[in-house]
PDB file of C-alpha atoms in Angstrom:
ATOM      1  CA  MET A   1     -49.997  46.071  63.389  1.00  0.00           C
ATOM      2  CA  ILE A   2     -48.452  43.032  64.956  1.00  0.00           C
ATOM      3  CA  ASP A   3     -45.203  42.329  64.004  1.00  0.00           C
ATOM      4  CA  ASN A   4     -44.397  39.468  61.602  1.00  0.00           C
ATOM      5  CA  GLU A   5     -43.484  35.929  62.489  1.00  0.00           C
ATOM      6  CA  GLN A   6     -45.234  36.942  66.202  1.00  0.00           C
ATOM      7  CA  PRO A   7     -47.301  33.437  66.940  1.00  0.00           C
ATOM      8  CA  LEU A   8     -50.868  34.305  67.934  1.00  0.00           C
ATOM      9  CA  SER A   9     -53.569  32.574  69.864  1.00  0.00           C
ATOM     10  CA  ALA A  10     -56.979  32.054  68.621  1.00  0.00           C
ATOM     11  CA  ALA A  11     -58.690  34.413  71.285  1.00  0.00           C
ATOM     12  CA  ASP A  12     -57.011  37.064  69.249  1.00  0.00           C
ATOM     13  CA  LEU A  13     -58.805  36.794  66.140  1.00  0.00           C
ATOM     14  CA  ILE A  14     -61.933  37.355  67.904  1.00  0.00           C
ATOM     15  CA  GLY A  15     -63.915  40.919  66.831  1.00  0.00           C
ATOM     16  CA  ARG A  16     -61.733  41.203  63.906  1.00  0.00           C
ATOM     17  CA  ARG A  17     -63.638  41.915  60.600  1.00  0.00           C
ATOM     18  CA  LEU A  18     -61.604  39.705  57.862  1.00  0.00           C
ATOM     19  CA  LEU A  19     -60.900  41.521  55.008  1.00  0.00           C
ATOM     20  CA  LYS A  20     -59.482  39.282  52.647  1.00  0.00           C
ATOM     21  CA  VAL A  21     -58.205  35.640  52.067  1.00  0.00           C
ATOM     22  CA  THR A  22     -54.805  34.605  50.344  1.00  0.00           C
ATOM     23  CA  THR A  23     -54.206  30.946  49.684  1.00  0.00           C
ATOM     24  CA  ALA A  24     -51.226  28.889  49.079  1.00  0.00           C
ATOM     25  CA  PHE A  25     -51.824  25.456  46.931  1.00  0.00           C
ATOM     26  CA  HIS A  26     -49.076  22.868  46.483  1.00  0.00           C
ATOM     27  CA  HIS A  27     -49.020  21.158  43.169  1.00  0.00           C
ATOM     28  CA  TYR A  28     -47.981  17.739  43.136  1.00  0.00           C
ATOM     29  CA  ARG A  29     -46.733  16.291  39.958  1.00  0.00           C
ATOM     30  CA  ASP A  30     -48.879  12.997  39.810  1.00  0.00           C
ATOM     31  CA  ASP A  31     -51.471  14.496  42.464  1.00  0.00           C
ATOM     32  CA  ALA A  32     -54.490  16.778  43.099  1.00  0.00           C
ATOM     33  CA  PRO A  33     -53.204  20.219  44.502  1.00  0.00           C
ATOM     34  CA  SER A  34     -53.715  20.501  48.212  1.00  0.00           C
ATOM     35  CA  LEU A  35     -53.520  23.855  50.972  1.00  0.00           C
ATOM     36  CA  GLN A  36     -50.637  24.390  52.366  1.00  0.00           C
ATOM     37  CA  HIS A  37     -51.197  27.618  53.897  1.00  0.00           C
ATOM     38  CA  LEU A  38     -54.100  30.205  54.252  1.00  0.00           C
ATOM     39  CA  TRP A  39     -53.618  33.729  55.019  1.00  0.00           C
ATOM     40  CA  LEU A  40     -56.479  35.598  56.559  1.00  0.00           C
ATOM     41  CA  HIS A  41     -56.337  39.360  56.426  1.00  0.00           C
ATOM     42  CA  LEU A  42     -57.880  40.955  59.589  1.00  0.00           C
ATOM     43  CA  GLU A  43     -58.833  44.385  60.746  1.00  0.00           C
ATOM     44  CA  GLY A  44     -56.097  45.837  62.629  1.00  0.00           C
ATOM     45  CA  LEU A  45     -53.846  42.791  62.870  1.00  0.00           C
ATOM     46  CA  GLY A  46     -52.602  42.287  59.041  1.00  0.00           C
ATOM     47  CA  PRO A  47     -52.440  38.819  57.487  1.00  0.00           C
ATOM     48  CA  VAL A  48     -52.699  35.959  59.571  1.00  0.00           C
ATOM     49  CA  ARG A  49     -51.185  32.498  58.254  1.00  0.00           C
ATOM     50  CA  CYS A  50     -52.671  29.463  59.155  1.00  0.00           C
ATOM     51  CA  HIS A  51     -49.861  27.291  58.997  1.00  0.00           C
ATOM     52  CA  THR A  52     -49.787  23.411  59.637  1.00  0.00           C
ATOM     53  CA  PRO A  53     -46.304  22.463  60.608  1.00  0.00           C
ATOM     54  CA  SER A  54     -46.778  18.887  60.145  1.00  0.00           C
ATOM     55  CA  THR A  55     -49.507  17.859  62.573  1.00  0.00           C
ATOM     56  CA  GLY A  56     -52.207  20.700  63.702  1.00  0.00           C
ATOM     57  CA  VAL A  57     -52.429  24.198  63.029  1.00  0.00           C
ATOM     58  CA  SER A  58     -50.566  27.181  64.217  1.00  0.00           C
ATOM     59  CA  LEU A  59     -51.271  31.182  63.781  1.00  0.00           C
ATOM     60  CA  LEU A  60     -49.227  33.854  62.866  1.00  0.00           C
ATOM     61  CA  VAL A  61     -48.557  37.022  61.813  1.00  0.00           C
ATOM     62  CA  ASP A  62     -46.791  37.113  58.594  1.00  0.00           C
ATOM     63  CA  GLU A  63     -47.424  38.332  54.999  1.00  0.00           C
ATOM     64  CA  PRO A  64     -48.046  35.946  51.942  1.00  0.00           C
ATOM     65  CA  HIS A  65     -45.115  34.728  49.827  1.00  0.00           C
ATOM     66  CA  GLY A  66     -45.420  34.239  46.220  1.00  0.00           C
ATOM     67  CA  PRO A  67     -45.480  31.657  44.034  1.00  0.00           C
ATOM     68  CA  TYR A  68     -43.015  29.561  43.651  1.00  0.00           C
ATOM     69  CA  SER A  69     -41.474  26.111  41.643  1.00  0.00           C
ATOM     70  CA  MET A  70     -40.028  22.960  43.242  1.00  0.00           C
ATOM     71  CA  ASP A  71     -37.986  20.486  41.296  1.00  0.00           C
ATOM     72  CA  GLU A  72     -38.847  17.211  42.726  1.00  0.00           C
ATOM     73  CA  CYS A  73     -42.116  18.226  44.502  1.00  0.00           C
ATOM     74  CA  GLY A  74     -44.324  20.612  41.775  1.00  0.00           C
ATOM     75  CA  SER A  75     -45.107  24.010  42.556  1.00  0.00           C
ATOM     76  CA  VAL A  76     -46.994  26.418  45.128  1.00  0.00           C
ATOM     77  CA  THR A  77     -49.593  28.807  43.361  1.00  0.00           C
ATOM     78  CA  VAL A  78     -50.644  31.832  45.449  1.00  0.00           C
ATOM     79  CA  VAL A  79     -54.288  33.142  45.051  1.00  0.00           C
ATOM     80  CA  GLU A  80     -56.074  36.034  46.602  1.00  0.00           C
ATOM     81  CA  ASN A  81     -59.998  35.663  47.687  1.00  0.00           C
ATOM     82  CA  ALA A  82     -60.349  32.158  45.463  1.00  0.00           C
ATOM     83  CA  SER A  83     -64.163  31.596  45.139  1.00  0.00           C
ATOM     84  CA  ASP A  84     -63.694  27.811  46.030  1.00  0.00           C
ATOM     85  CA  VAL A  85     -62.299  28.461  49.133  1.00  0.00           C
ATOM     86  CA  PRO A  86     -65.152  28.112  51.902  1.00  0.00           C
ATOM     87  CA  VAL A  87     -63.819  30.744  53.807  1.00  0.00           C
ATOM     88  CA  THR A  88     -63.915  33.592  51.401  1.00  0.00           C
ATOM     89  CA  ARG A  89     -67.946  33.539  51.623  1.00  0.00           C
ATOM     90  CA  PHE A  90     -67.145  35.420  54.825  1.00  0.00           C
ATOM     91  CA  VAL A  91     -65.013  38.493  53.835  1.00  0.00           C
ATOM     92  CA  GLY A  92     -66.553  41.513  55.158  1.00  0.00           C
ATOM     93  CA  GLN A  93     -67.977  39.759  58.395  1.00  0.00           C
ATOM     94  CA  LEU A  94     -66.502  39.815  62.113  1.00  0.00           C
ATOM     95  CA  VAL A  95     -65.100  36.960  63.879  1.00  0.00           C
ATOM     96  CA  ARG A  96     -67.630  36.145  66.563  1.00  0.00           C
ATOM     97  CA  SER A  97     -65.778  33.340  68.094  1.00  0.00           C
ATOM     98  CA  VAL A  98     -62.831  31.242  67.099  1.00  0.00           C
ATOM     99  CA  ARG A  99     -62.380  27.620  69.171  1.00  0.00           C
ATOM    100  CA  GLU A 100     -59.367  25.572  69.323  1.00  0.00           C
ATOM    101  CA  ILE A 101     -59.826  21.433  68.359  1.00  0.00           C
ATOM    102  CA  ARG A 102     -57.724  19.900  70.504  1.00  0.00           C
ATOM    103  CA  TYR A 103     -55.804  16.596  69.979  1.00  0.00           C
ATOM    104  CA  ASP A 104     -54.757  14.535  73.244  1.00  0.00           C
ATOM    105  CA  ASP A 105     -54.286  10.851  73.202  1.00  0.00           C
ATOM    106  CA  GLY A 106     -52.070  11.212  76.685  1.00  0.00           C
ATOM    107  CA  ARG A 107     -48.631  11.150  75.092  1.00  0.00           C
ATOM    108  CA  VAL A 108     -49.267  13.984  72.478  1.00  0.00           C
ATOM    109  CA  ASP A 109     -51.512  16.799  72.774  1.00  0.00           C
ATOM    110  CA  PHE A 110     -51.539  19.917  70.104  1.00  0.00           C
ATOM    111  CA  THR A 111     -54.287  22.205  68.227  1.00  0.00           C
ATOM    112  CA  ALA A 112     -55.501  19.515  65.498  1.00  0.00           C
ATOM    113  CA  GLY A 113     -57.748  22.552  64.035  1.00  0.00           C
ATOM    114  CA  LEU A 114     -59.840  25.951  64.649  1.00  0.00           C
ATOM    115  CA  THR A 115     -63.545  26.402  64.352  1.00  0.00           C
ATOM    116  CA  LEU A 116     -64.244  29.828  63.426  1.00  0.00           C
ATOM    117  CA  GLN A 117     -67.455  31.401  63.555  1.00  0.00           C
ATOM    118  CA  PHE A 118     -69.092  34.284  61.312  1.00  0.00           C
ATOM    119  CA  PRO A 119     -72.622  36.061  61.635  1.00  0.00           C
ATOM    120  CA  ASP A 120     -73.685  33.701  58.615  1.00  0.00           C
ATOM    121  CA  GLY A 121     -72.034  30.439  59.563  1.00  0.00           C
ATOM    122  CA  GLY A 122     -68.449  29.242  60.268  1.00  0.00           C
ATOM    123  CA  VAL A 123     -65.314  27.158  59.148  1.00  0.00           C
ATOM    124  CA  ARG A 124     -63.420  24.701  60.521  1.00  0.00           C
ATOM    125  CA  LEU A 125     -59.831  24.478  59.310  1.00  0.00           C
ATOM    126  CA  LEU A 126     -58.082  21.245  60.212  1.00  0.00           C
ATOM    127  CA  GLY A 127     -54.053  20.418  59.933  1.00  0.00           C
ATOM    128  CA  LEU A 128     -53.431  16.845  58.403  1.00  0.00           C
ATOM    129  CA  ASP A 129     -49.838  15.868  57.499  1.00  0.00           C
ATOM    130  CA  ASP A 130     -48.762  19.277  56.471  1.00  0.00           C
ATOM    131  CA  ASP A 131     -51.899  19.838  54.188  1.00  0.00           C
ATOM    132  CA  LEU A 132     -54.933  22.231  55.602  1.00  0.00           C
ATOM    133  CA  ILE A 133     -58.442  21.292  55.198  1.00  0.00           C
ATOM    134  CA  ILE A 134     -61.218  23.496  55.576  1.00  0.00           C
ATOM    135  CA  VAL A 135     -64.901  22.148  56.520  1.00  0.00           C
ATOM    136  CA  LEU A 136     -67.653  24.933  55.848  1.00  0.00           C
ATOM    137  CA  GLN A 137     -70.605  24.961  58.199  1.00  0.00           C
ATOM    138  CA  ASP A 138     -73.902  26.864  57.445  1.00  0.00           C
ATOM    139  CA  ARG A 139     -75.296  27.682  60.424  1.00  0.00           C
ATOM    140  CA  GLN A 140     -74.380  28.141  63.995  1.00  0.00           C
ATOM    141  CA  PRO A 141     -74.305  24.696  66.193  1.00  0.00           C
ATOM    142  CA  GLY A 142     -77.721  23.848  67.949  1.00  0.00           C
ATOM    143  CA  THR A 143     -79.643  25.710  65.107  1.00  0.00           C
ATOM    144  CA  GLY A 144     -80.197  22.738  62.631  1.00  0.00           C
ATOM    145  CA  GLY A 145     -77.268  23.595  60.432  1.00  0.00           C
ATOM    146  CA  GLY A 146     -75.356  20.996  59.554  1.00  0.00           C
ATOM    147  CA  LEU A 147     -71.755  20.496  57.733  1.00  0.00           C
ATOM    148  CA  THR A 148     -71.355  20.348  54.159  1.00  0.00           C
TER     149      THR A 148
END
């Protein structure tokens, strides 16, 4: 295991088995819930938090927190292996590859997201304005599969 709050690179995830997934959803009072954090519990690393520090995505070894209420901004719920989160379909599989999705306009350069490939497909994790968006990719690129 790696010490908590230690930043990781995308390459640190390669070859690790996904053991379980934990999510934290922010429930706003007047809006649909949004994914705030995603923890990938990886063999040999422990829980890795995919965090959106405002723009982009960062990876940290960090234990999941519990649910909590926020007076003006709703509440946060924490769920293990939520079936409605696409990455849970890959629990038990090895991470085959990870690729950073970069944003660079000449003035600003950051990791906007990650693509994780597993034996049975992959996901794209994108950070957008403090929310995490997950896009399922059913097949490896170039094999005729599309995004869903």
